[in-house]
PDB file of C-alpha atoms in Angstrom:
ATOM      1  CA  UNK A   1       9.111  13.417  11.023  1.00 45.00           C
ATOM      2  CA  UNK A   2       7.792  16.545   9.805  1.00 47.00           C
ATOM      3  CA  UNK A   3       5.660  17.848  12.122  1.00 57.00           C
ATOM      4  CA  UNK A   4       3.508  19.368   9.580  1.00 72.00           C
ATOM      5  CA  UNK A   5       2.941  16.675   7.054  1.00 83.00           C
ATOM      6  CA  UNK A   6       1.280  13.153   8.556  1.00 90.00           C
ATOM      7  CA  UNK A   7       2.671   9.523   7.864  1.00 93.00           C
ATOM      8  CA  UNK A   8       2.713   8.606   4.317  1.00 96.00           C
ATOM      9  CA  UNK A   9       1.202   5.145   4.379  1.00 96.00           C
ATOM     10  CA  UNK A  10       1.945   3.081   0.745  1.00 97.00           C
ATOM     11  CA  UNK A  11       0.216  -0.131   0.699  1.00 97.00           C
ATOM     12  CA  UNK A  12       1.641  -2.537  -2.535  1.00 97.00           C
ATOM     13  CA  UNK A  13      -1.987  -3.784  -3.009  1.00 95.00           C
ATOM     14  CA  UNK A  14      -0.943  -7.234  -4.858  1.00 94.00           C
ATOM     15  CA  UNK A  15       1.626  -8.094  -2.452  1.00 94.00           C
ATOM     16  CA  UNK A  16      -0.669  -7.639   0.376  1.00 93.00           C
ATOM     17  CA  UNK A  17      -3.510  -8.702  -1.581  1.00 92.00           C
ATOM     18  CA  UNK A  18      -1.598 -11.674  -2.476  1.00 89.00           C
ATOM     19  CA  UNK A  19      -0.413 -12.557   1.388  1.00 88.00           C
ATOM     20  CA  UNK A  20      -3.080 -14.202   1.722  1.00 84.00           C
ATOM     21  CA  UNK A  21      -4.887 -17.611   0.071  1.00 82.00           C
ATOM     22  CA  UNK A  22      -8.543 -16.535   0.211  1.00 83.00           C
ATOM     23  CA  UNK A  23      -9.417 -16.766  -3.718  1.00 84.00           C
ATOM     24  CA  UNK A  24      -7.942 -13.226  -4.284  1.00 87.00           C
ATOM     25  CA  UNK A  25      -6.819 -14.522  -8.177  1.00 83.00           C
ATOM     26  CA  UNK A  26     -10.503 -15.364  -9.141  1.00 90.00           C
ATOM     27  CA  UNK A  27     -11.570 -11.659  -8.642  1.00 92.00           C
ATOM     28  CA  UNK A  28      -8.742  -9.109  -7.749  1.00 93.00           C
ATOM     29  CA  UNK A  29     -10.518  -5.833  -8.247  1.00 95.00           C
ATOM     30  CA  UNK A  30     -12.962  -7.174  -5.816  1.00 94.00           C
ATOM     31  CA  UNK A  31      -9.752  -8.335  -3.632  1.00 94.00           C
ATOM     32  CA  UNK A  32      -8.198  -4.672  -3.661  1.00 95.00           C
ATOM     33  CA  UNK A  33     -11.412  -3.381  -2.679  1.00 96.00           C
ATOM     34  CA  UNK A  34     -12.073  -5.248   0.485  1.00 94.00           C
ATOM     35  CA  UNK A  35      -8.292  -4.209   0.822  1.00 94.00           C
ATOM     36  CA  UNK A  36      -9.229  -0.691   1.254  1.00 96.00           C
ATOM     37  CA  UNK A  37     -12.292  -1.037   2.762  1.00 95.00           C
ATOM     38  CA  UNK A  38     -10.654  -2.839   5.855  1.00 92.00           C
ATOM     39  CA  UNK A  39      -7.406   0.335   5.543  1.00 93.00           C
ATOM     40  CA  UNK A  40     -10.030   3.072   5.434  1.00 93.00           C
ATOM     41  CA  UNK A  41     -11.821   1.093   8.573  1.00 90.00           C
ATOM     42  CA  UNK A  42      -9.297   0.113  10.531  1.00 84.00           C
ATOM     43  CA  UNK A  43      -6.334   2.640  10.124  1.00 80.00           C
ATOM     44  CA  UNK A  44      -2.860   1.504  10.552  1.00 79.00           C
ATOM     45  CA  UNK A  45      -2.253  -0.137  13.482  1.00 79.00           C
ATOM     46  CA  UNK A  46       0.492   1.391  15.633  1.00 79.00           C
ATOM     47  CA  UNK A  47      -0.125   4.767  14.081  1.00 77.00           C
ATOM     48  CA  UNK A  48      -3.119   6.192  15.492  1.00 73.00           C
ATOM     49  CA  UNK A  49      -2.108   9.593  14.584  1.00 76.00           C
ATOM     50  CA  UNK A  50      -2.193  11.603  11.561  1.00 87.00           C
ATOM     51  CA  UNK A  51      -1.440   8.922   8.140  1.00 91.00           C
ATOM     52  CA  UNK A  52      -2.177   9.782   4.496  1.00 95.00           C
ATOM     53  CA  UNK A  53      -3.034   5.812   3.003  1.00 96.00           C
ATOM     54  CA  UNK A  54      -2.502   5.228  -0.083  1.00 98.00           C
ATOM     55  CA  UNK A  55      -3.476   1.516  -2.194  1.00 97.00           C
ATOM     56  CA  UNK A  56      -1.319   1.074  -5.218  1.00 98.00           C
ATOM     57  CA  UNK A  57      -3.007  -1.522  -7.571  1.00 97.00           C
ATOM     58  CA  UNK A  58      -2.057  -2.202 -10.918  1.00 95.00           C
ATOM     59  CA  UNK A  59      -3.083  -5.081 -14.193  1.00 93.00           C
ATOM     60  CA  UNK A  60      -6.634  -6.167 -12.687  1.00 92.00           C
ATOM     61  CA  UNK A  61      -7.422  -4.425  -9.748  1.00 93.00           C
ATOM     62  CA  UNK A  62      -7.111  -0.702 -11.767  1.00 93.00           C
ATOM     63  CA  UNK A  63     -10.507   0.940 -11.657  1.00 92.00           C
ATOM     64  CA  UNK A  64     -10.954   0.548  -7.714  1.00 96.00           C
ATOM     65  CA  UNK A  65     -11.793   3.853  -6.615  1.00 96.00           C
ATOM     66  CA  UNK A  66     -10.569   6.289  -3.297  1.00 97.00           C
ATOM     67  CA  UNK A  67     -12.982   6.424  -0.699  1.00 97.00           C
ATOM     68  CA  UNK A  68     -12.754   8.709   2.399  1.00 96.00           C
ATOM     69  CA  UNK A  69      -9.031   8.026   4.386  1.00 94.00           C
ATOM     70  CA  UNK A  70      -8.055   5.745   1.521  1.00 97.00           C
ATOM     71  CA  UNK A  71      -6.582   7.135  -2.280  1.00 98.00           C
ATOM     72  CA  UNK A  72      -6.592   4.625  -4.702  1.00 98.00           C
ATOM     73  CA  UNK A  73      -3.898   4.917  -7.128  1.00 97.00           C
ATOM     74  CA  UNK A  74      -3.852   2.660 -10.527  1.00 96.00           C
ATOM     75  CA  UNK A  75      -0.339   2.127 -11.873  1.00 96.00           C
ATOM     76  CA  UNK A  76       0.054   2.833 -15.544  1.00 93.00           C
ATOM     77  CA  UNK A  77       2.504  -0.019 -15.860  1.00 92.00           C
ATOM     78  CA  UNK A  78       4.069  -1.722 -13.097  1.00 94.00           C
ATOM     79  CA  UNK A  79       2.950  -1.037  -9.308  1.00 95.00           C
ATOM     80  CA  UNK A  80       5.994  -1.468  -8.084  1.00 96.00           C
ATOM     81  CA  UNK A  81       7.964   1.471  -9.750  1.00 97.00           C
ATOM     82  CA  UNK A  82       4.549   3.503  -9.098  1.00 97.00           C
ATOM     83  CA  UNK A  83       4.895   3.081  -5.371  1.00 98.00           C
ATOM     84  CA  UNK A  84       8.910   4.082  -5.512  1.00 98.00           C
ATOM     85  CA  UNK A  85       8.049   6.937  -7.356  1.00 97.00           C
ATOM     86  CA  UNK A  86       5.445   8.519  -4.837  1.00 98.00           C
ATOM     87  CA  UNK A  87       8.336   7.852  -2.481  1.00 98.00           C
ATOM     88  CA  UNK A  88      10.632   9.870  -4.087  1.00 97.00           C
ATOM     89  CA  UNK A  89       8.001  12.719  -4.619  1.00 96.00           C
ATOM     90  CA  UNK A  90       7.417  12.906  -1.010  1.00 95.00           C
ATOM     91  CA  UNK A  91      10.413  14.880  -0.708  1.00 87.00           C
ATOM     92  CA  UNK A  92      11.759  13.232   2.884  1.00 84.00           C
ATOM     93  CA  UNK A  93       8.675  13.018   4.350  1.00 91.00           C
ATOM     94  CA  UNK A  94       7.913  10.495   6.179  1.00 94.00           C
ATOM     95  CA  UNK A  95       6.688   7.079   4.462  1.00 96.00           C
ATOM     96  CA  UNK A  96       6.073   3.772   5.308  1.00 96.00           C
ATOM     97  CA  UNK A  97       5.446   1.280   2.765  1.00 97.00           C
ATOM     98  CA  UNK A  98       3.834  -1.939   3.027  1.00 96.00           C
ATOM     99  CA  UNK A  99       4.836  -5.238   1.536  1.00 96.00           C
ATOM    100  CA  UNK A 100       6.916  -8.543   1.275  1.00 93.00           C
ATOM    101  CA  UNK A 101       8.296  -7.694  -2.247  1.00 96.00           C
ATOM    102  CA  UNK A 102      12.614  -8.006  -1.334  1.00 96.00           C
ATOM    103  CA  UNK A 103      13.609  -5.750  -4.181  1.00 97.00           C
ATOM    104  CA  UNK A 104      10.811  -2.848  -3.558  1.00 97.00           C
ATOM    105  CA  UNK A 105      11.774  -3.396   0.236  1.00 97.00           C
ATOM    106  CA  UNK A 106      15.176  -2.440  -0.956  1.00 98.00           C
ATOM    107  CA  UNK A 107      14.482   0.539  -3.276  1.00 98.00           C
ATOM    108  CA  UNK A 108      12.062   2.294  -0.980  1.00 98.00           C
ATOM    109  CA  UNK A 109      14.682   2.071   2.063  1.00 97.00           C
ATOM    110  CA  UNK A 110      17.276   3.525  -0.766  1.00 96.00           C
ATOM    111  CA  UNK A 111      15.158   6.388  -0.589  1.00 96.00           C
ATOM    112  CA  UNK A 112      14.288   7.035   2.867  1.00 95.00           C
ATOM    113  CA  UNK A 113      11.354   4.890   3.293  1.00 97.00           C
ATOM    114  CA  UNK A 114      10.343   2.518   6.323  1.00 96.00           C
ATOM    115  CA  UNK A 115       9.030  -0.495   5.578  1.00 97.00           C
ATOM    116  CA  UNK A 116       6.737  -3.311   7.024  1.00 94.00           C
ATOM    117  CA  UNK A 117       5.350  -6.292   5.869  1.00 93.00           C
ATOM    118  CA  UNK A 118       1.564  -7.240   5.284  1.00 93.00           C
ATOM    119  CA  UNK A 119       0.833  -8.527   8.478  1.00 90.00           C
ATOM    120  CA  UNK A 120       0.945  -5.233  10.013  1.00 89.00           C
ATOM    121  CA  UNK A 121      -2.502  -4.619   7.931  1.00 85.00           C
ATOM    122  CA  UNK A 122      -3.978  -7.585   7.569  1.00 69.00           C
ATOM    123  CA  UNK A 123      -6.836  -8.141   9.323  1.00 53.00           C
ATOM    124  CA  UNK A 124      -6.412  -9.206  12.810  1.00 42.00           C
TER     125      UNK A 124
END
């Protein structure tokens, strides 16, 4: 890890979002804020150092806004290739992306990236 730059935490805000049957579909901006309400108040368990969070939501949720210890990113187009593309622009620092999705599992660890699935975030 570089010892100057903390954790790089990306959360795939659907897929976690999604994890979980609680009526998410009926309002998901709402959904992907209590999402990063619950990051920016609990942290990321198992890292209690240091971690940059970032919630990628795309389609409905856009429009959620950052709040302190939680940016909010809206995907243009699909949240998936957003969240590989911070990745790669983290230059080999370390990251840790969050979700269930096999194929972004697979194209994050292509690049360096640790990976873990929504449980890890959920609330407990």
């Amino acid at each position: 890890m570089d010892d100057v730059s903390p954790l790089l935490l990306i959360v795939d805000g659907a897929n976690v979002v999604g994890s979980v049957p609680d009526g998410w579909w009926r309002d998901r901006r709402g959904a992907a804020a209590r999402l990063r309400d619950v990051l920016a108040a609990d942290g990321v368990p198992g890292h209690p150092g240091p971690v940059e969070i970032v919630l990628v939501v795309e389609g409905a949720a856009r429009g959620v806004e950052s709040v302190p210890g939680v940016r909010v990113e809206g995907a243009s187009g699909s949240g998936d290739d957003h969240t590989v593309e911070l990745v790669a622009r983290a230059g080999g620092r370390d990251c840790l992306v969050v979700t269930a999705d096999r194929e972004l599992r697979r194209r994050v660890t292509e690049l360096g990236a640790e990976v873990t699935g929504p449980r890890s975030i959920r609330r407990r």
